[in-house]
């Protein structure tokens, strides 16, 4: 620190005097509790204080800027300076008290000059025209309205004066009459109050006239302030655009010449100053080591890429940090089995041309009072919720959307290594959330007995079937079989809790995945989804919690952590991290990414324990990360089509030969998709009432069967509702009783024999 202090003092001593327009020098800036104060190069110019990691960065990268015109300058002790403006605060430290005083003087002078310039610009508006014709018209229109209102007030004042004078004359005449003394005093008091009322009304009109004069005087000043804010916004947009371009150029430069990022360990250094400079460039508050909770006993872990282990430590807060911004697909992987990479991506193009768009979402306003009127005097279960809250897909179709990235399972089925297979299964489990980031509307609740099939046998080799097996509680069963070597099944029950500002949605039930050739059987459960701003504000969705994926044949595990969004966190939003371990608990792969974009995997080649006493962290040395999964871009015009993905757009497309209970045939859902929301609401209410009638009839039959059994020992035994294509079985792995596919659906479809299907629509 002493060497750095000397450098700071000497650098600042060579800077221009504090009274000049520009002032430069080294200061120490507080970064975080891990690194404390770091030496930065500060430049004070034109009322703006900017800082850089090095003097060389002034040509291309500014780390931060604060406007002194609106900043508060405070001195904590002999060497510290605190600058705060809006929500931004800089804690700075000079090497000496003298140096601190120089900076404080320069900052105060720059602040006074910036304020004076801003006031001069606001006041000196005689030679300047309004920024645009629209601004001038808007101001003139406002002034005309004010003048009109003032004229109305003047008219009212004249009337008040006229009637007030008449009232006073009448009161004076009453005073002249012979009335008792007490009555005369009362009339006199009323006369005085009328006079006060007249004076007050005149004062009000005068105040309104003064206000109008003031508005006319300062209208141009308001316009100048507005123009200043617009210029600041344009400047910020240009700065962000420039930073994005710099970021892209740096990424391209790194990909083209990765060896130029850091000098080899044997490279000579000229002096201590250059050594210190290299240290600063490898360690900054914007891109240095960050720690996060590990999956085991909650210590943090750090990853170090093997090629840069002596110089750079990076965490998964930056998704491509472990490779310096370079991530390659497993197709070019040097540490994966060749069998995993013989086919990549979407292997076959669909033989059938499927639709790529649906009718645009209508811009219907939601009348909350019309909903509240329907709630008066009704049971909660009978309140019809309008389709305005929905999207034109059922919950069964949303469940089928988990297969958006089915090719990950196709690739996993070809893996010889079960650990590599686990990485792909983990990526598949994360990919199912990628479609939810913009999907804040709720799907239609399926009717009891409703089904949904997705037959992609010819195109992608799999068939999927969902059925609503229970209504209270609502539960859906899903079964998928693929000719490419895997079978997936699940039963999902949705539990939700309203917590005031947000709604927590907790899917209950296990997901099973079995690969045919190896017999590897994976089981995991979904995380909690949270819908924020339920009452007020823009709705947004977050995923949080832990997923444990277990291969019950080999006992290998993968621990995934979905980090909840935090305003104060420096982590990447929607971050997911994970560790793949063998049956003995030894870690082999590190997973990192976000649930709305991509997942990467890095193979561990060495692990060790490091850190200070009581804060031991596992340090993993890994190879460069490889891309496991990348989200497909949304279709064009997706924002007007409920943010549906390419697969979601095809889910409700009409198909021949499906069962009569298929969600595609649901009339209210179809009407909503076509934009006929009023008809959809009426149809939705009809379907719900029909379902209630069926349930009441079933309950009556059960009650009658129970009465017969009580009256006669040989009475018939009533059997409750039974799903058509699924039956209950006890799972040997989880010990739970679930509905699993019993067969028969695809055979019935082939014969087109749907005689067993109920009429639910």
XYZ file of C-alpha atoms in Angstrom:
761
model
C 0.000 0.000 0.000
C 2.922 2.365 0.720
C 4.292 2.028 -2.815
C 0.897 2.691 -4.256
C 0.522 5.710 -2.031
C 3.758 7.159 -3.313
C 2.616 6.581 -6.864
C -0.644 8.285 -6.109
C 0.986 11.343 -4.663
C 3.469 11.715 -7.441
C 0.840 11.291 -10.152
C -1.429 13.885 -8.659
C 1.392 16.316 -8.057
C 1.998 16.420 -11.787
C -1.666 17.167 -12.470
C -2.864 20.688 -13.319
C -3.810 23.026 -10.535
C -7.208 22.460 -8.949
C -8.555 25.694 -10.405
C -8.045 24.620 -13.999
C -10.703 23.019 -16.199
C -9.187 19.535 -16.015
C -7.717 17.758 -13.001
C -6.255 14.238 -13.058
C -4.579 11.884 -10.609
C -4.560 8.606 -8.719
C -7.016 7.930 -5.898
C -7.979 4.780 -4.033
C -11.625 3.725 -4.625
C -13.604 1.363 -2.396
C -14.739 -1.715 -4.368
C -16.057 -4.394 -1.993
C -15.306 -6.131 1.275
C -13.121 -8.744 -0.394
C -10.720 -6.339 -2.094
C -11.191 -3.105 -0.161
C -9.703 0.014 -1.770
C -8.222 -0.264 -5.263
C -6.017 2.291 -7.031
C -7.808 4.068 -9.912
C -7.022 6.927 -12.309
C -9.525 9.802 -11.897
C -10.200 12.599 -14.386
C -12.189 15.733 -13.467
C -13.403 17.636 -16.541
C -16.443 19.778 -17.454
C -18.176 19.076 -14.165
C -17.853 15.288 -14.563
C -15.628 13.008 -12.482
C -14.682 9.821 -14.339
C -12.387 6.983 -13.367
C -10.367 4.289 -15.139
C -8.262 1.350 -14.054
C -5.228 2.737 -15.875
C -4.317 5.872 -17.776
C -4.292 3.817 -20.975
C -7.996 3.060 -20.530
C -8.874 6.729 -21.067
C -8.803 6.077 -24.811
C -11.512 3.418 -24.831
C -13.110 2.334 -21.514
C -14.608 4.509 -18.774
C -15.418 2.572 -15.581
C -17.838 5.138 -14.163
C -18.856 8.814 -14.155
C -20.580 11.058 -11.619
C -22.098 14.486 -12.343
C -20.869 17.030 -9.794
C -23.716 19.470 -10.496
C -26.062 17.202 -8.522
C -23.464 15.527 -6.281
C -22.925 15.876 -2.541
C -19.289 16.111 -1.402
C -18.415 14.938 2.093
C -15.128 14.370 3.950
C -15.164 11.593 6.529
C -11.649 11.902 7.959
C -8.190 13.200 7.109
C -7.847 11.338 3.789
C -11.350 10.183 2.754
C -13.791 11.746 0.271
C -17.392 10.610 -0.244
C -19.262 11.600 -3.426
C -22.945 10.775 -3.766
C -25.407 11.599 -6.539
C -28.785 9.905 -6.793
C -28.250 6.216 -6.049
C -24.514 6.254 -6.804
C -21.841 6.732 -4.121
C -18.035 6.791 -4.474
C -15.867 6.236 -1.388
C -12.426 7.630 -2.241
C -9.166 7.908 -0.314
C -6.118 10.060 -1.027
C -2.579 9.120 -0.056
C -2.115 12.200 2.173
C -4.235 14.887 3.799
C -2.678 17.510 1.531
C -3.600 15.469 -1.541
C -7.129 15.022 -0.211
C -7.492 18.793 0.222
C -6.344 19.417 -3.356
C -9.016 17.075 -4.666
C -11.729 18.547 -2.428
C -10.857 22.064 -3.636
C -10.929 20.932 -7.264
C -14.248 19.129 -6.774
C -15.918 22.067 -5.024
C -14.776 24.487 -7.735
C -15.936 22.128 -10.483
C -19.291 21.664 -8.762
C -19.846 25.415 -8.393
C -18.902 25.973 -12.018
C -21.216 23.174 -13.205
C -24.152 24.583 -11.230
C -23.449 28.091 -12.523
C -23.267 26.880 -16.116
C -26.537 24.965 -15.760
C -28.286 28.021 -14.274
C -26.863 30.283 -16.972
C -28.114 27.929 -19.660
C -31.541 27.874 -18.040
C -31.791 31.667 -17.650
C -30.126 32.717 -20.897
C -32.820 31.629 -23.275
C -33.497 34.827 -25.199
C -31.483 33.804 -28.249
C -32.533 30.177 -28.272
C -35.678 28.706 -29.766
C -37.553 25.732 -28.315
C -36.053 22.342 -29.121
C -38.835 21.421 -31.491
C -42.080 22.685 -32.952
C -44.002 20.075 -30.958
C -42.515 21.347 -27.673
C -43.463 24.927 -28.539
C -46.993 23.906 -29.498
C -47.392 21.914 -26.294
C -46.281 24.837 -24.112
C -48.494 27.301 -25.991
C -51.434 24.940 -25.675
C -50.883 24.676 -21.929
C -50.712 28.440 -21.584
C -53.946 28.844 -23.575
C -55.695 26.433 -21.207
C -54.377 28.378 -18.203
C -55.597 31.668 -19.734
C -59.001 30.116 -20.387
C -59.278 28.896 -16.818
C -58.194 32.313 -15.549
C -60.943 33.937 -17.636
C -63.445 31.558 -16.054
C -62.181 32.541 -12.613
C -62.471 36.227 -13.530
C -66.066 35.712 -14.614
C -66.797 33.949 -11.341
C -65.137 36.802 -9.482
C -67.310 39.341 -11.262
C -70.402 37.377 -10.341
C -69.234 37.064 -6.746
C -68.589 40.808 -6.614
C -71.985 41.576 -8.151
C -73.937 39.284 -5.873
C -71.793 40.278 -2.896
C -72.609 43.945 -3.473
C -76.316 43.113 -3.736
C -76.065 41.105 -0.546
C -74.397 43.999 1.259
C -77.086 46.432 0.071
C -79.794 44.092 1.328
C -78.037 43.774 4.667
C -77.642 47.554 4.910
C -81.361 47.970 4.261
C -82.086 45.447 6.985
C -79.875 47.405 9.382
C -81.969 50.516 8.682
C -85.154 48.734 9.733
C -86.323 48.808 13.269
C -85.307 45.445 14.636
C -84.332 44.330 18.090
C -80.761 45.046 19.156
C -79.758 41.377 19.061
C -81.035 40.993 15.454
C -79.134 44.110 14.360
C -75.887 42.741 15.719
C -76.365 39.491 13.815
C -77.078 41.355 10.566
C -73.943 43.419 11.117
C -71.854 40.232 11.610
C -73.240 38.733 8.401
C -72.375 41.962 6.551
C -68.784 41.774 7.785
C -68.454 38.156 6.683
C -69.791 38.985 3.216
C -67.158 41.717 2.937
C -64.418 39.285 3.954
C -65.675 36.787 1.409
C -65.497 39.394 -1.329
C -61.947 40.382 -0.354
C -60.865 36.736 -0.297
C -62.261 36.032 -3.754
C -60.416 39.058 -5.141
C -57.205 37.821 -3.551
C -57.726 34.401 -5.119
C -58.126 35.896 -8.598
C -54.993 38.006 -8.104
C -53.044 34.948 -7.023
C -54.210 33.042 -10.116
C -53.142 35.954 -12.316
C -49.723 35.990 -10.660
C -49.411 32.260 -11.225
C -50.154 32.659 -14.931
C -47.591 35.441 -15.244
C -45.029 33.256 -13.488
C -45.811 30.311 -15.777
C -45.296 32.479 -18.846
C -42.033 33.833 -17.448
C -40.546 30.439 -16.634
C -41.968 28.334 -19.472
C -38.766 28.617 -21.491
C -36.712 27.669 -18.434
C -38.789 24.521 -17.992
C -38.207 23.735 -21.631
C -34.441 24.136 -21.219
C -34.481 21.719 -18.270
C -36.417 19.211 -20.361
C -33.982 19.612 -23.251
C -31.064 19.062 -20.850
C -32.604 15.808 -19.622
C -33.145 14.654 -23.197
C -29.527 15.381 -24.058
C -28.391 13.441 -21.000
C -30.531 10.492 -22.043
C -29.146 10.597 -25.592
C -25.628 10.761 -24.195
C -26.275 7.728 -22.005
C -27.726 5.760 -24.924
C -24.700 6.590 -27.060
C -22.374 5.580 -24.214
C -24.135 2.246 -23.742
C -24.027 1.579 -27.480
C -20.306 2.386 -27.548
C -19.662 0.082 -24.578
C -21.547 -2.739 -26.295
C -19.435 -2.291 -29.428
C -16.242 -2.311 -27.339
C -17.397 -5.444 -25.557
C -18.045 -7.239 -28.863
C -14.704 -6.163 -30.310
C -12.888 -7.386 -27.193
C -14.667 -10.740 -27.407
C -13.691 -11.085 -31.071
C -10.113 -10.156 -30.275
C -10.000 -12.774 -27.522
C -11.367 -15.502 -29.798
C -8.859 -14.662 -32.511
C -5.829 -14.444 -30.198
C -6.549 -15.987 -26.767
C -2.847 -16.172 -25.924
C -2.582 -12.373 -25.975
C -4.843 -11.905 -22.950
C -2.039 -12.351 -20.465
C 1.724 -12.561 -20.755
C 3.451 -15.861 -19.914
C 4.718 -16.287 -16.369
C 8.311 -16.022 -17.529
C 7.830 -12.653 -19.225
C 10.187 -10.065 -17.719
C 8.818 -6.935 -16.059
C 10.486 -3.557 -16.194
C 9.762 -2.289 -12.689
C 7.493 -2.584 -9.696
C 5.039 -0.155 -11.233
C 4.379 -2.408 -14.208
C 3.924 -5.394 -11.906
C 1.368 -3.459 -9.969
C -0.346 -2.453 -13.209
C -0.685 -6.074 -14.329
C -2.180 -6.925 -10.982
C -4.763 -4.190 -11.345
C -5.740 -5.244 -14.839
C -6.284 -8.804 -13.660
C -8.303 -7.693 -10.659
C -11.097 -5.152 -10.791
C -14.370 -4.675 -9.006
C -16.179 -5.185 -12.322
C -14.749 -8.590 -13.264
C -12.849 -10.363 -10.530
C -13.357 -13.424 -8.411
C -16.839 -13.729 -6.952
C -17.975 -16.400 -4.537
C -21.300 -18.196 -4.315
C -22.755 -20.978 -2.227
C -21.642 -24.478 -3.104
C -23.999 -27.407 -3.194
C -22.579 -29.429 -0.312
C -21.953 -27.825 3.078
C -22.423 -24.295 1.772
C -18.784 -23.288 1.347
C -18.129 -21.396 -1.881
C -16.194 -22.865 -4.759
C -13.976 -21.179 -7.302
C -13.089 -22.406 -10.766
C -9.722 -21.848 -12.370
C -9.097 -22.656 -16.014
C -6.005 -24.773 -16.486
C -4.422 -22.504 -19.107
C -4.678 -19.431 -16.863
C -4.436 -20.921 -13.399
C -1.397 -18.851 -12.426
C -2.948 -15.510 -13.262
C -6.740 -15.487 -13.441
C -9.440 -16.708 -11.102
C -12.936 -16.365 -12.369
C -16.283 -17.441 -11.114
C -19.508 -18.436 -12.813
C -21.001 -14.998 -12.315
C -19.722 -14.390 -15.827
C -21.057 -17.284 -17.866
C -18.071 -17.427 -20.178
C -15.593 -16.195 -17.593
C -13.748 -19.451 -17.209
C -12.712 -19.325 -20.845
C -12.298 -15.607 -21.157
C -15.472 -15.190 -23.135
C -14.968 -18.207 -25.395
C -17.376 -21.101 -25.204
C -17.376 -23.913 -27.709
C -19.950 -26.584 -28.418
C -19.428 -30.129 -27.255
C -19.234 -31.006 -30.932
C -15.652 -29.713 -30.853
C -15.006 -30.965 -27.349
C -11.711 -32.601 -26.556
C -12.859 -34.131 -23.273
C -16.107 -35.750 -24.359
C -16.816 -39.192 -25.714
C -17.053 -39.298 -29.518
C -20.351 -41.137 -29.193
C -21.960 -38.033 -27.672
C -21.037 -35.869 -30.632
C -21.848 -37.868 -33.719
C -25.037 -35.863 -34.286
C -25.779 -32.385 -32.999
C -28.641 -29.923 -32.854
C -31.898 -30.666 -34.607
C -30.898 -33.712 -36.599
C -33.826 -33.930 -38.998
C -35.917 -31.215 -40.536
C -39.670 -31.712 -40.062
C -41.335 -33.408 -43.000
C -44.546 -31.503 -42.401
C -44.694 -27.754 -42.774
C -46.121 -26.471 -39.486
C -47.476 -23.041 -38.753
C -45.130 -20.257 -37.722
C -47.627 -17.690 -36.457
C -51.025 -17.295 -34.819
C -53.428 -14.308 -34.794
C -52.037 -11.327 -32.892
C -53.161 -10.892 -29.315
C -56.062 -8.374 -29.160
C -55.525 -5.225 -27.153
C -58.487 -5.674 -24.828
C -58.618 -3.610 -21.650
C -59.508 -5.562 -18.526
C -62.488 -4.150 -16.613
C -61.915 -5.256 -13.022
C -65.364 -4.015 -11.968
C -67.025 -6.417 -14.402
C -65.167 -9.261 -12.655
C -66.035 -8.003 -9.173
C -69.740 -7.797 -10.068
C -69.692 -11.495 -10.940
C -68.237 -12.296 -7.513
C -71.110 -10.828 -5.494
C -73.152 -13.523 -3.784
C -71.358 -16.460 -5.458
C -69.169 -19.232 -4.176
C -65.488 -18.818 -4.943
C -65.385 -22.004 -7.034
C -68.176 -20.683 -9.258
C -66.589 -17.351 -10.149
C -65.714 -17.416 -13.870
C -62.266 -15.934 -14.493
C -62.091 -14.243 -17.911
C -59.679 -15.424 -20.586
C -57.932 -12.039 -20.357
C -55.617 -13.639 -17.791
C -54.886 -16.668 -20.015
C -52.840 -17.646 -23.013
C -54.412 -19.912 -25.692
C -52.746 -23.103 -24.444
C -53.776 -25.576 -21.774
C -51.639 -26.733 -18.863
C -51.197 -30.060 -20.664
C -49.676 -28.255 -23.632
C -47.402 -26.223 -21.351
C -46.238 -29.506 -19.830
C -45.466 -30.805 -23.312
C -43.277 -27.731 -23.917
C -40.640 -29.420 -21.745
C -39.749 -31.297 -24.953
C -38.631 -28.125 -26.756
C -35.009 -29.292 -26.519
C -35.575 -33.048 -26.841
C -32.385 -33.337 -28.910
C -30.417 -33.025 -25.657
C -31.873 -36.383 -24.607
C -31.186 -37.844 -28.055
C -27.552 -36.840 -27.647
C -27.446 -38.100 -24.048
C -28.742 -41.513 -25.152
C -25.612 -41.930 -27.287
C -23.174 -41.087 -24.468
C -21.023 -43.933 -23.170
C -20.051 -42.015 -20.024
C -22.838 -41.696 -17.477
C -21.261 -38.508 -16.071
C -21.322 -36.852 -19.490
C -24.889 -38.075 -19.859
C -25.732 -36.469 -16.522
C -24.490 -33.091 -17.802
C -26.868 -33.256 -20.763
C -29.774 -34.371 -18.564
C -29.080 -31.401 -16.269
C -29.076 -29.037 -19.251
C -32.405 -30.528 -20.365
C -33.921 -29.960 -16.905
C -32.857 -26.286 -17.034
C -34.014 -25.769 -20.637
C -37.643 -26.419 -19.697
C -37.721 -23.015 -17.945
C -36.419 -21.006 -20.914
C -39.911 -20.436 -22.315
C -41.246 -18.933 -19.063
C -39.187 -15.729 -18.930
C -41.815 -13.655 -20.797
C -44.851 -15.914 -20.326
C -46.746 -14.212 -17.495
C -50.223 -15.327 -18.652
C -51.675 -18.506 -17.134
C -52.600 -21.532 -19.243
C -56.151 -22.914 -19.314
C -56.930 -25.334 -16.509
C -57.604 -28.716 -18.169
C -60.989 -30.350 -17.715
C -61.062 -33.729 -15.998
C -60.294 -36.343 -18.641
C -58.835 -33.817 -21.082
C -55.847 -35.139 -23.046
C -53.140 -33.778 -25.299
C -50.987 -35.737 -27.716
C -47.863 -34.607 -29.573
C -46.952 -37.117 -32.261
C -43.514 -36.308 -33.671
C -42.583 -39.907 -34.447
C -41.697 -39.335 -38.093
C -39.962 -36.013 -37.495
C -38.089 -36.437 -34.227
C -38.755 -40.022 -33.192
C -40.945 -39.453 -30.112
C -44.590 -39.532 -29.048
C -46.005 -37.634 -26.078
C -49.335 -38.035 -24.255
C -50.766 -35.996 -21.336
C -54.009 -36.569 -19.452
C -55.703 -34.649 -16.641
C -56.115 -37.477 -14.125
C -57.506 -35.498 -11.175
C -59.403 -32.259 -10.719
C -59.202 -31.753 -6.932
C -56.291 -31.466 -6.513
C -55.485 -30.755 -10.171
C -52.971 -33.328 -11.428
C -51.684 -34.182 -14.895
C -49.740 -37.238 -16.041
C -47.284 -37.154 -18.915
C -45.599 -39.976 -20.829
C -43.066 -39.713 -23.670
C -41.353 -42.560 -25.506
C -38.640 -42.018 -28.089
C -37.276 -44.345 -30.728
C -33.897 -42.745 -30.074
C -33.370 -44.540 -26.824
C -35.198 -42.859 -23.935
C -38.514 -42.703 -22.068
C -39.726 -39.834 -19.859
C -42.732 -39.787 -17.544
C -44.022 -37.498 -14.799
C -47.073 -36.627 -12.730
C -47.304 -32.961 -11.771
C -49.596 -31.400 -9.187
C -49.491 -27.621 -8.854
C -49.557 -26.060 -5.393
C -49.648 -22.263 -5.123
C -49.460 -19.710 -2.338
C -50.431 -16.063 -2.653
C -48.088 -13.963 -0.526
C -49.391 -10.450 -1.111
C -47.039 -8.990 -3.699
C -46.173 -12.259 -5.406
C -47.508 -15.723 -6.148
C -45.395 -18.835 -5.506
C -46.091 -21.826 -7.769
C -44.668 -25.120 -6.506
C -44.862 -28.114 -8.871
C -45.133 -31.324 -6.844
C -44.109 -34.673 -8.244
C -41.032 -36.384 -9.642
C -39.807 -36.497 -13.239
C -38.409 -39.854 -14.406
C -36.077 -40.375 -17.358
C -34.749 -43.779 -18.398
C -32.295 -44.603 -21.186
C -32.980 -47.893 -22.902
C -29.466 -49.114 -23.729
C -27.719 -48.359 -20.416
C -30.682 -48.640 -18.059
C -29.675 -45.329 -16.400
C -32.706 -44.041 -14.508
C -32.707 -40.332 -13.583
C -35.152 -38.702 -11.177
C -35.529 -35.008 -10.300
C -38.147 -32.444 -9.256
C -38.940 -28.942 -10.456
C -38.069 -25.709 -8.633
C -40.442 -23.009 -7.381
C -41.706 -20.407 -9.858
C -42.551 -16.950 -8.508
C -44.772 -14.397 -10.255
C -43.970 -10.911 -8.952
C -46.024 -7.680 -8.963
C -49.377 -9.435 -8.723
C -51.144 -6.377 -7.302
C -49.425 -3.484 -9.079
C -46.621 -3.104 -11.598
C -45.418 -5.181 -14.525
C -45.576 -8.935 -13.997
C -42.276 -10.837 -14.131
C -41.276 -14.420 -13.347
C -38.341 -15.831 -11.426
C -37.212 -19.401 -10.752
C -35.483 -20.296 -7.500
C -34.513 -23.336 -5.477
C -32.390 -26.466 -5.820
C -32.687 -29.458 -8.117
C -31.062 -32.771 -7.248
C -30.783 -35.158 -10.199
C -29.988 -38.726 -9.181
C -28.980 -41.599 -11.439
C -30.441 -44.480 -9.426
C -28.435 -47.097 -11.309
C -24.974 -45.586 -10.686
C -25.850 -43.336 -7.688
C -24.242 -40.358 -9.451
C -25.757 -36.969 -8.651
C -26.031 -33.440 -9.985
C -26.821 -30.544 -7.663
C -28.269 -27.502 -9.453
C -28.885 -24.175 -7.730
C -31.292 -21.605 -9.227
C -30.317 -18.295 -7.635
C -33.280 -15.998 -6.875
C -33.107 -12.512 -8.309
C -31.742 -9.863 -5.948
C -31.444 -6.157 -6.659
C -28.271 -5.980 -4.573
C -26.555 -9.011 -6.104
C -23.726 -8.649 -8.614
C -24.484 -12.072 -10.060
C -25.902 -12.540 -13.523
C -29.741 -12.540 -13.296
C -31.447 -15.960 -13.584
C -28.158 -17.667 -12.750
C -27.869 -21.455 -12.475
C -24.812 -23.297 -11.148
C -24.196 -26.951 -10.512
C -21.769 -29.748 -9.714
C -21.837 -33.271 -11.192
C -20.396 -35.855 -8.814
C -19.876 -39.617 -8.875
C -21.278 -42.090 -6.357
C -18.441 -41.325 -3.955
C -19.169 -37.602 -3.943
C -16.135 -36.587 -6.015
C -16.921 -33.699 -8.377
C -16.201 -34.214 -12.095
C -17.993 -31.351 -13.882
C -18.962 -27.764 -13.079
C -22.163 -26.472 -14.704
C -22.963 -22.791 -15.136
C -25.381 -20.631 -17.071
C -28.806 -19.023 -16.897
C -32.174 -20.699 -17.187
C -33.309 -18.300 -19.920
C -30.269 -18.471 -22.225
C -27.665 -21.256 -22.057
C -25.808 -23.826 -19.962
C -22.117 -24.707 -20.083
C -20.015 -27.504 -18.617
C -16.363 -27.517 -17.585
C -14.509 -30.721 -16.772
C -12.649 -30.688 -13.447
C -9.015 -31.793 -13.644
C -7.969 -30.906 -10.100
C -9.555 -29.714 -6.861
C -8.127 -28.310 -3.646
C -9.129 -26.415 -0.525
C -8.191 -22.776 -0.136
C -9.130 -19.551 1.596
C -8.614 -18.031 5.011
C -9.227 -19.774 8.318
C -12.923 -20.447 8.794
C -13.720 -19.581 5.159
C -12.442 -22.632 3.337
C -13.455 -22.754 -0.317
C -13.149 -25.557 -2.821
C -10.996 -24.494 -5.760
C -11.673 -26.440 -8.965
C -9.180 -26.345 -11.799
C -11.099 -27.012 -15.010
C -10.742 -27.181 -18.737
C -12.420 -24.514 -20.852
C -16.230 -24.644 -20.614
C -18.197 -26.262 -23.411
C -21.661 -25.262 -24.511
C -24.333 -27.786 -23.523
C -27.484 -25.911 -24.479
C -28.398 -22.585 -26.063
C -31.917 -21.166 -26.248
C -33.439 -20.803 -29.705
C -34.404 -17.217 -30.607
C -38.088 -16.373 -30.400
C -40.035 -16.184 -33.661
C -40.577 -12.853 -35.359
C -43.448 -10.844 -33.842
C -43.419 -13.081 -30.744
C -44.320 -10.132 -28.488
C -47.743 -10.002 -30.189
C -48.193 -13.793 -30.069
C -48.017 -14.282 -26.282
C -44.192 -14.721 -26.530
C -44.699 -18.255 -27.844
C -41.650 -20.228 -28.946
C -41.503 -22.012 -32.305
C -42.778 -25.221 -30.691
C -45.521 -23.456 -28.704
C -46.906 -21.926 -31.917
C -47.558 -25.433 -33.253
C -49.036 -26.999 -30.118
C -52.615 -25.832 -30.720
C -52.499 -26.339 -34.484
C -55.464 -28.404 -35.658
C -54.666 -32.034 -36.519
C -56.823 -34.838 -37.817
C -57.179 -38.115 -35.964
C -56.605 -36.874 -32.433
C -58.843 -38.039 -29.600
C -62.132 -36.190 -28.966
C -60.794 -35.080 -25.562
C -57.692 -33.423 -27.042
C -56.952 -29.819 -25.980
C -56.869 -28.743 -29.621
C -60.636 -29.325 -29.744
C -61.422 -27.214 -26.676
C -63.749 -24.477 -28.014
C -63.016 -21.637 -25.563
C -59.291 -22.007 -26.088
C -59.721 -22.002 -29.870
C -61.925 -18.890 -29.759
C -59.350 -17.070 -27.658
C -56.582 -17.944 -30.113
C -58.715 -16.496 -32.920
C -59.123 -13.243 -30.970
C -62.834 -13.715 -30.160
C -62.453 -13.203 -26.430
C -66.069 -12.367 -25.584
C -67.261 -15.614 -27.155
C -64.395 -17.449 -25.468
C -65.504 -16.185 -22.050
C -69.071 -17.403 -22.647
C -67.837 -20.793 -23.867
C -65.457 -21.126 -20.931
C -68.284 -20.527 -18.488
C -70.413 -23.168 -20.275
C -67.649 -25.788 -20.100
C -67.009 -25.150 -16.415
C -70.704 -25.456 -15.582
C -70.909 -28.679 -17.596
C -67.973 -30.095 -15.644
C -69.630 -29.156 -12.330
C -72.831 -30.918 -13.413
C -70.885 -34.091 -14.226
C -69.152 -33.945 -10.857
C -72.471 -33.497 -9.005
C -73.917 -36.490 -10.867
C -70.870 -38.579 -9.981
C -71.139 -37.556 -6.325
C -74.838 -38.485 -6.319
C -74.049 -41.926 -7.740
C -71.401 -42.415 -5.063
C -73.849 -41.422 -2.337
C -76.508 -43.760 -3.741
C -74.024 -46.637 -3.898
C -73.049 -45.991 -0.280
C -76.699 -46.040 0.810
C -77.285 -49.348 -1.034
C -74.237 -50.850 0.653
C -75.533 -49.809 4.079
C -79.021 -51.228 3.411
C -77.848 -54.436 1.819
C -74.577 -56.219 2.538
C -74.500 -57.413 -1.042
C -74.942 -53.890 -2.416
C -72.875 -52.732 -5.340
C -69.496 -51.090 -4.752
C -69.101 -47.712 -6.451
C -65.886 -47.039 -8.337
C -64.848 -43.378 -8.560
C -63.462 -41.637 -11.600
C -60.696 -43.542 -13.358
C -58.467 -41.991 -16.067
C -58.617 -43.630 -19.483
C -54.939 -43.994 -20.366
C -53.143 -43.902 -16.998
C -53.464 -46.011 -13.852
C -52.046 -45.722 -10.341
C -48.920 -47.664 -9.443
C -46.439 -47.423 -6.586
C -43.047 -46.219 -7.737
C -40.269 -48.525 -6.569
C -37.710 -45.688 -6.437
C -39.545 -42.785 -4.812
C -42.100 -44.901 -2.914
C -44.880 -42.595 -4.128
C -48.136 -43.688 -5.750
C -48.348 -42.121 -9.191
C -50.375 -42.379 -12.360
C -48.336 -44.060 -15.112
C -49.205 -44.812 -18.722
C -51.009 -48.157 -19.105
C -51.084 -48.165 -22.905
C -53.829 -48.265 -25.499
C -53.962 -44.653 -26.691
C -51.830 -44.954 -29.808
C -53.535 -48.226 -30.729
C -56.939 -46.516 -30.461
C -55.679 -43.679 -32.612
C -54.483 -46.105 -35.253
C -57.918 -47.778 -35.302
C -59.693 -44.409 -34.841
C -61.773 -46.085 -32.130
C -62.589 -43.460 -29.490
C -65.739 -45.098 -28.128
C -64.369 -45.107 -24.570
C -63.785 -41.333 -24.538
C -66.277 -39.152 -22.633
C -67.910 -36.038 -24.068
C -66.219 -33.270 -22.076
C -66.477 -30.400 -24.571
